[in-house]
Amino acid sequence: MNKLTKTQQKKYLPVLLDILKQLGVKLERMEDAVLLGEVDSSGSDGDDIGGQSYTRDMQLSLLENEDEILKATQAAVKRVEDGLFGTCMACKELIPPRRLEVLPYSSYCVGCQEKSENGNLEL
Ligand SMILES: [Zn+2]
């Protein structure tokens, strides 16, 4: 198994924590918006219900996506703690630094990510 040094791994920790912070704030705001949408529609005269529920669905699907990024980022923080950050969780090769700069929470190298998206990855 290839690994980054502890020092190399820890360089990504502030980046990951920053993502978590940003996502935390955003998630909170979105949850509020979703809840407020429900309160508003129950008190409205009904003219705008279709539009509102459409917006709410979009907010919920965004929330789901951000929730996935949140979970992936939390997992990445845990990998720094475990000393495994930067290693592909499937083939155990190093994830290229350029990929980590763009997607610091990625747990697979490009090849394994593609396989997992195609459903061809066996873990
Ligand atoms: Zn891989």
mmCIF file with all atom_site columns, C-alpha atoms and ligand atoms in Angstrom:
data_model
loop_
_atom_site.group_PDB
_atom_site.id
_atom_site.type_symbol
_atom_site.label_atom_id
_atom_site.label_alt_id
_atom_site.label_comp_id
_atom_site.label_asym_id
_atom_site.label_entity_id
_atom_site.label_seq_id
_atom_site.pdbx_PDB_ins_code
_atom_site.Cartn_x
_atom_site.Cartn_y
_atom_site.Cartn_z
_atom_site.occupancy
_atom_site.B_iso_or_equiv
_atom_site.pdbx_formal_charge
_atom_site.auth_seq_id
_atom_site.auth_comp_id
_atom_site.auth_asym_id
_atom_site.auth_atom_id
_atom_site.pdbx_PDB_model_num
ATOM   1   C  CA . MET A 1 1   ? 0.000   0.000  0.000   1.00 0.00 ? 1   MET A CA 1
ATOM   2   C  CA . ASN A 1 2   ? 1.261   3.474  -0.885  1.00 0.00 ? 2   ASN A CA 1
ATOM   3   C  CA . LYS A 1 3   ? 0.828   6.252  1.621   1.00 0.00 ? 3   LYS A CA 1
ATOM   4   C  CA . LEU A 1 4   ? 1.464   9.935  1.932   1.00 0.00 ? 4   LEU A CA 1
ATOM   5   C  CA . THR A 1 5   ? 3.611   10.947 4.897   1.00 0.00 ? 5   THR A CA 1
ATOM   6   C  CA . LYS A 1 6   ? 1.767   12.192 7.977   1.00 0.00 ? 6   LYS A CA 1
ATOM   7   C  CA . THR A 1 7   ? 2.992   15.701 7.210   1.00 0.00 ? 7   THR A CA 1
ATOM   8   C  CA . GLN A 1 8   ? 1.681   15.497 3.637   1.00 0.00 ? 8   GLN A CA 1
ATOM   9   C  CA . GLN A 1 9   ? -1.667  14.218 4.872   1.00 0.00 ? 9   GLN A CA 1
ATOM   10  C  CA . LYS A 1 10  ? -2.015  16.910 7.532   1.00 0.00 ? 10  LYS A CA 1
ATOM   11  C  CA . LYS A 1 11  ? -1.584  19.612 4.898   1.00 0.00 ? 11  LYS A CA 1
ATOM   12  C  CA . TYR A 1 12  ? -5.074  18.709 3.666   1.00 0.00 ? 12  TYR A CA 1
ATOM   13  C  CA . LEU A 1 13  ? -6.716  18.855 7.077   1.00 0.00 ? 13  LEU A CA 1
ATOM   14  C  CA . PRO A 1 14  ? -7.400  22.634 7.098   1.00 0.00 ? 14  PRO A CA 1
ATOM   15  C  CA . VAL A 1 15  ? -8.829  22.309 3.576   1.00 0.00 ? 15  VAL A CA 1
ATOM   16  C  CA . LEU A 1 16  ? -11.166 19.508 4.667   1.00 0.00 ? 16  LEU A CA 1
ATOM   17  C  CA . LEU A 1 17  ? -12.227 21.339 7.815   1.00 0.00 ? 17  LEU A CA 1
ATOM   18  C  CA . ASP A 1 18  ? -12.919 24.431 5.758   1.00 0.00 ? 18  ASP A CA 1
ATOM   19  C  CA . ILE A 1 19  ? -15.206 22.419 3.465   1.00 0.00 ? 19  ILE A CA 1
ATOM   20  C  CA . LEU A 1 20  ? -17.002 21.032 6.511   1.00 0.00 ? 20  LEU A CA 1
ATOM   21  C  CA . LYS A 1 21  ? -17.432 24.519 7.911   1.00 0.00 ? 21  LYS A CA 1
ATOM   22  C  CA . GLN A 1 22  ? -18.798 25.848 4.648   1.00 0.00 ? 22  GLN A CA 1
ATOM   23  C  CA . LEU A 1 23  ? -21.115 22.876 4.198   1.00 0.00 ? 23  LEU A CA 1
ATOM   24  C  CA . GLY A 1 24  ? -22.309 23.128 7.796   1.00 0.00 ? 24  GLY A CA 1
ATOM   25  C  CA . VAL A 1 25  ? -23.347 26.722 7.340   1.00 0.00 ? 25  VAL A CA 1
ATOM   26  C  CA . LYS A 1 26  ? -24.961 26.010 3.989   1.00 0.00 ? 26  LYS A CA 1
ATOM   27  C  CA . LEU A 1 27  ? -26.822 22.930 5.212   1.00 0.00 ? 27  LEU A CA 1
ATOM   28  C  CA . GLU A 1 28  ? -28.199 24.852 8.158   1.00 0.00 ? 28  GLU A CA 1
ATOM   29  C  CA . ARG A 1 29  ? -29.453 27.601 5.881   1.00 0.00 ? 29  ARG A CA 1
ATOM   30  C  CA . MET A 1 30  ? -31.030 25.145 3.474   1.00 0.00 ? 30  MET A CA 1
ATOM   31  C  CA . GLU A 1 31  ? -32.753 23.207 6.202   1.00 0.00 ? 31  GLU A CA 1
ATOM   32  C  CA . ASP A 1 32  ? -34.187 26.480 7.467   1.00 0.00 ? 32  ASP A CA 1
ATOM   33  C  CA . ALA A 1 33  ? -35.377 27.367 3.976   1.00 0.00 ? 33  ALA A CA 1
ATOM   34  C  CA . VAL A 1 34  ? -37.047 23.968 3.584   1.00 0.00 ? 34  VAL A CA 1
ATOM   35  C  CA . LEU A 1 35  ? -38.776 24.269 6.949   1.00 0.00 ? 35  LEU A CA 1
ATOM   36  C  CA . LEU A 1 36  ? -39.853 27.838 6.278   1.00 0.00 ? 36  LEU A CA 1
ATOM   37  C  CA . GLY A 1 37  ? -41.252 26.744 2.907   1.00 0.00 ? 37  GLY A CA 1
ATOM   38  C  CA . GLU A 1 38  ? -43.492 24.252 4.681   1.00 0.00 ? 38  GLU A CA 1
ATOM   39  C  CA . VAL A 1 39  ? -44.714 26.783 7.201   1.00 0.00 ? 39  VAL A CA 1
ATOM   40  C  CA . ASP A 1 40  ? -45.450 29.312 4.450   1.00 0.00 ? 40  ASP A CA 1
ATOM   41  C  CA . SER A 1 41  ? -47.383 26.947 2.199   1.00 0.00 ? 41  SER A CA 1
ATOM   42  C  CA . SER A 1 42  ? -49.648 25.810 5.046   1.00 0.00 ? 42  SER A CA 1
ATOM   43  C  CA . GLY A 1 43  ? -50.684 29.413 5.642   1.00 0.00 ? 43  GLY A CA 1
ATOM   44  C  CA . SER A 1 44  ? -50.977 30.523 2.014   1.00 0.00 ? 44  SER A CA 1
ATOM   45  C  CA . ASP A 1 45  ? -54.110 30.680 -0.156  1.00 0.00 ? 45  ASP A CA 1
ATOM   46  C  CA . GLY A 1 46  ? -52.804 27.876 -2.367  1.00 0.00 ? 46  GLY A CA 1
ATOM   47  C  CA . ASP A 1 47  ? -52.047 29.835 -5.541  1.00 0.00 ? 47  ASP A CA 1
ATOM   48  C  CA . ASP A 1 48  ? -48.371 29.139 -5.399  1.00 0.00 ? 48  ASP A CA 1
ATOM   49  C  CA . ILE A 1 49  ? -48.200 25.622 -3.995  1.00 0.00 ? 49  ILE A CA 1
ATOM   50  C  CA . GLY A 1 50  ? -46.906 23.956 -7.163  1.00 0.00 ? 50  GLY A CA 1
ATOM   51  C  CA . GLY A 1 51  ? -44.039 26.402 -7.500  1.00 0.00 ? 51  GLY A CA 1
ATOM   52  C  CA . GLN A 1 52  ? -43.168 26.132 -3.869  1.00 0.00 ? 52  GLN A CA 1
ATOM   53  C  CA . SER A 1 53  ? -43.043 22.377 -3.773  1.00 0.00 ? 53  SER A CA 1
ATOM   54  C  CA . TYR A 1 54  ? -40.908 22.375 -6.913  1.00 0.00 ? 54  TYR A CA 1
ATOM   55  C  CA . THR A 1 55  ? -38.433 24.693 -5.219  1.00 0.00 ? 55  THR A CA 1
ATOM   56  C  CA . ARG A 1 56  ? -38.534 22.571 -2.113  1.00 0.00 ? 56  ARG A CA 1
ATOM   57  C  CA . ASP A 1 57  ? -37.768 19.410 -4.090  1.00 0.00 ? 57  ASP A CA 1
ATOM   58  C  CA . MET A 1 58  ? -34.768 21.139 -5.636  1.00 0.00 ? 58  MET A CA 1
ATOM   59  C  CA . GLN A 1 59  ? -33.584 22.256 -2.231  1.00 0.00 ? 59  GLN A CA 1
ATOM   60  C  CA . LEU A 1 60  ? -33.967 18.749 -0.886  1.00 0.00 ? 60  LEU A CA 1
ATOM   61  C  CA . SER A 1 61  ? -32.005 17.207 -3.736  1.00 0.00 ? 61  SER A CA 1
ATOM   62  C  CA . LEU A 1 62  ? -29.268 19.796 -3.289  1.00 0.00 ? 62  LEU A CA 1
ATOM   63  C  CA . LEU A 1 63  ? -29.274 18.949 0.367   1.00 0.00 ? 63  LEU A CA 1
ATOM   64  C  CA . GLU A 1 64  ? -28.840 15.275 -0.421  1.00 0.00 ? 64  GLU A CA 1
ATOM   65  C  CA . ASN A 1 65  ? -25.873 16.013 -2.669  1.00 0.00 ? 65  ASN A CA 1
ATOM   66  C  CA . GLU A 1 66  ? -24.247 18.266 -0.091  1.00 0.00 ? 66  GLU A CA 1
ATOM   67  C  CA . ASP A 1 67  ? -24.924 15.643 2.516   1.00 0.00 ? 67  ASP A CA 1
ATOM   68  C  CA . GLU A 1 68  ? -22.910 13.188 0.433   1.00 0.00 ? 68  GLU A CA 1
ATOM   69  C  CA . ILE A 1 69  ? -20.016 15.638 0.153   1.00 0.00 ? 69  ILE A CA 1
ATOM   70  C  CA . LEU A 1 70  ? -20.301 16.264 3.884   1.00 0.00 ? 70  LEU A CA 1
ATOM   71  C  CA . LYS A 1 71  ? -20.069 12.551 4.624   1.00 0.00 ? 71  LYS A CA 1
ATOM   72  C  CA . ALA A 1 72  ? -17.177 12.084 2.187   1.00 0.00 ? 72  ALA A CA 1
ATOM   73  C  CA . THR A 1 73  ? -15.333 14.991 3.775   1.00 0.00 ? 73  THR A CA 1
ATOM   74  C  CA . GLN A 1 74  ? -15.908 13.636 7.273   1.00 0.00 ? 74  GLN A CA 1
ATOM   75  C  CA . ALA A 1 75  ? -14.589 10.277 6.090   1.00 0.00 ? 75  ALA A CA 1
ATOM   76  C  CA . ALA A 1 76  ? -11.539 12.017 4.615   1.00 0.00 ? 76  ALA A CA 1
ATOM   77  C  CA . VAL A 1 77  ? -10.840 13.733 7.957   1.00 0.00 ? 77  VAL A CA 1
ATOM   78  C  CA . LYS A 1 78  ? -11.032 10.329 9.588   1.00 0.00 ? 78  LYS A CA 1
ATOM   79  C  CA . ARG A 1 79  ? -8.551  8.964  7.027   1.00 0.00 ? 79  ARG A CA 1
ATOM   80  C  CA . VAL A 1 80  ? -6.090  11.723 7.965   1.00 0.00 ? 80  VAL A CA 1
ATOM   81  C  CA . GLU A 1 81  ? -6.481  10.589 11.581  1.00 0.00 ? 81  GLU A CA 1
ATOM   82  C  CA . ASP A 1 82  ? -5.959  6.977  10.523  1.00 0.00 ? 82  ASP A CA 1
ATOM   83  C  CA . GLY A 1 83  ? -2.978  7.912  8.362   1.00 0.00 ? 83  GLY A CA 1
ATOM   84  C  CA . LEU A 1 84  ? -4.672  6.726  5.167   1.00 0.00 ? 84  LEU A CA 1
ATOM   85  C  CA . PHE A 1 85  ? -5.531  10.020 3.530   1.00 0.00 ? 85  PHE A CA 1
ATOM   86  C  CA . GLY A 1 86  ? -4.458  10.260 -0.105  1.00 0.00 ? 86  GLY A CA 1
ATOM   87  C  CA . THR A 1 87  ? -4.545  6.492  -0.613  1.00 0.00 ? 87  THR A CA 1
ATOM   88  C  CA . CYS A 1 88  ? -7.176  5.033  -2.930  1.00 0.00 ? 88  CYS A CA 1
ATOM   89  C  CA . MET A 1 89  ? -9.572  2.982  -0.799  1.00 0.00 ? 89  MET A CA 1
ATOM   90  C  CA . ALA A 1 90  ? -9.955  0.420  -3.580  1.00 0.00 ? 90  ALA A CA 1
ATOM   91  C  CA . CYS A 1 91  ? -6.573  -0.248 -5.213  1.00 0.00 ? 91  CYS A CA 1
ATOM   92  C  CA . LYS A 1 92  ? -4.432  1.213  -2.358  1.00 0.00 ? 92  LYS A CA 1
ATOM   93  C  CA . GLU A 1 93  ? -2.398  3.297  -4.776  1.00 0.00 ? 93  GLU A CA 1
ATOM   94  C  CA . LEU A 1 94  ? -1.743  6.984  -4.175  1.00 0.00 ? 94  LEU A CA 1
ATOM   95  C  CA . ILE A 1 95  ? -4.427  9.391  -5.352  1.00 0.00 ? 95  ILE A CA 1
ATOM   96  C  CA . PRO A 1 96  ? -2.630  11.981 -7.540  1.00 0.00 ? 96  PRO A CA 1
ATOM   97  C  CA . PRO A 1 97  ? -2.063  15.267 -5.637  1.00 0.00 ? 97  PRO A CA 1
ATOM   98  C  CA . ARG A 1 98  ? -3.718  17.214 -8.428  1.00 0.00 ? 98  ARG A CA 1
ATOM   99  C  CA . ARG A 1 99  ? -6.920  15.228 -7.857  1.00 0.00 ? 99  ARG A CA 1
ATOM   100 C  CA . LEU A 1 100 ? -6.724  15.865 -4.117  1.00 0.00 ? 100 LEU A CA 1
ATOM   101 C  CA . GLU A 1 101 ? -6.404  19.581 -4.740  1.00 0.00 ? 101 GLU A CA 1
ATOM   102 C  CA . VAL A 1 102 ? -9.645  19.604 -6.705  1.00 0.00 ? 102 VAL A CA 1
ATOM   103 C  CA . LEU A 1 103 ? -11.512 16.971 -4.675  1.00 0.00 ? 103 LEU A CA 1
ATOM   104 C  CA . PRO A 1 104 ? -9.761  16.702 -1.302  1.00 0.00 ? 104 PRO A CA 1
ATOM   105 C  CA . TYR A 1 105 ? -12.539 14.416 -0.041  1.00 0.00 ? 105 TYR A CA 1
ATOM   106 C  CA . SER A 1 106 ? -12.166 11.834 -2.819  1.00 0.00 ? 106 SER A CA 1
ATOM   107 C  CA . SER A 1 107 ? -11.513 8.344  -1.518  1.00 0.00 ? 107 SER A CA 1
ATOM   108 C  CA . TYR A 1 108 ? -10.663 6.747  -4.876  1.00 0.00 ? 108 TYR A CA 1
ATOM   109 C  CA . CYS A 1 109 ? -8.198  7.387  -7.663  1.00 0.00 ? 109 CYS A CA 1
ATOM   110 C  CA . VAL A 1 110 ? -9.694  8.375  -11.024 1.00 0.00 ? 110 VAL A CA 1
ATOM   111 C  CA . GLY A 1 111 ? -9.715  4.813  -12.355 1.00 0.00 ? 111 GLY A CA 1
ATOM   112 C  CA . CYS A 1 112 ? -11.469 3.321  -9.326  1.00 0.00 ? 112 CYS A CA 1
ATOM   113 C  CA . GLN A 1 113 ? -13.898 6.242  -9.143  1.00 0.00 ? 113 GLN A CA 1
ATOM   114 C  CA . GLU A 1 114 ? -14.966 5.538  -12.720 1.00 0.00 ? 114 GLU A CA 1
ATOM   115 C  CA . LYS A 1 115 ? -15.316 1.854  -11.964 1.00 0.00 ? 115 LYS A CA 1
ATOM   116 C  CA . SER A 1 116 ? -17.424 2.600  -8.898  1.00 0.00 ? 116 SER A CA 1
ATOM   117 C  CA . GLU A 1 117 ? -19.675 4.948  -10.898 1.00 0.00 ? 117 GLU A CA 1
ATOM   118 C  CA . ASN A 1 118 ? -20.161 2.212  -13.498 1.00 0.00 ? 118 ASN A CA 1
ATOM   119 C  CA . GLY A 1 119 ? -20.889 -0.280 -10.763 1.00 0.00 ? 119 GLY A CA 1
ATOM   120 C  CA . ASN A 1 120 ? -17.796 -2.328 -11.633 1.00 0.00 ? 120 ASN A CA 1
ATOM   121 C  CA . LEU A 1 121 ? -15.902 -1.786 -8.433  1.00 0.00 ? 121 LEU A CA 1
ATOM   122 C  CA . GLU A 1 122 ? -15.592 -4.629 -6.001  1.00 0.00 ? 122 GLU A CA 1
ATOM   123 C  CA . LEU A 1 123 ? -14.514 -3.607 -2.538  1.00 0.00 ? 123 LEU A CA 1
HETATM 124 ZN ZN . ZN  B 2 .   ? -7.727  3.147  -7.181  1.00 0.00 ? 1   ZN  B ZN 1
#
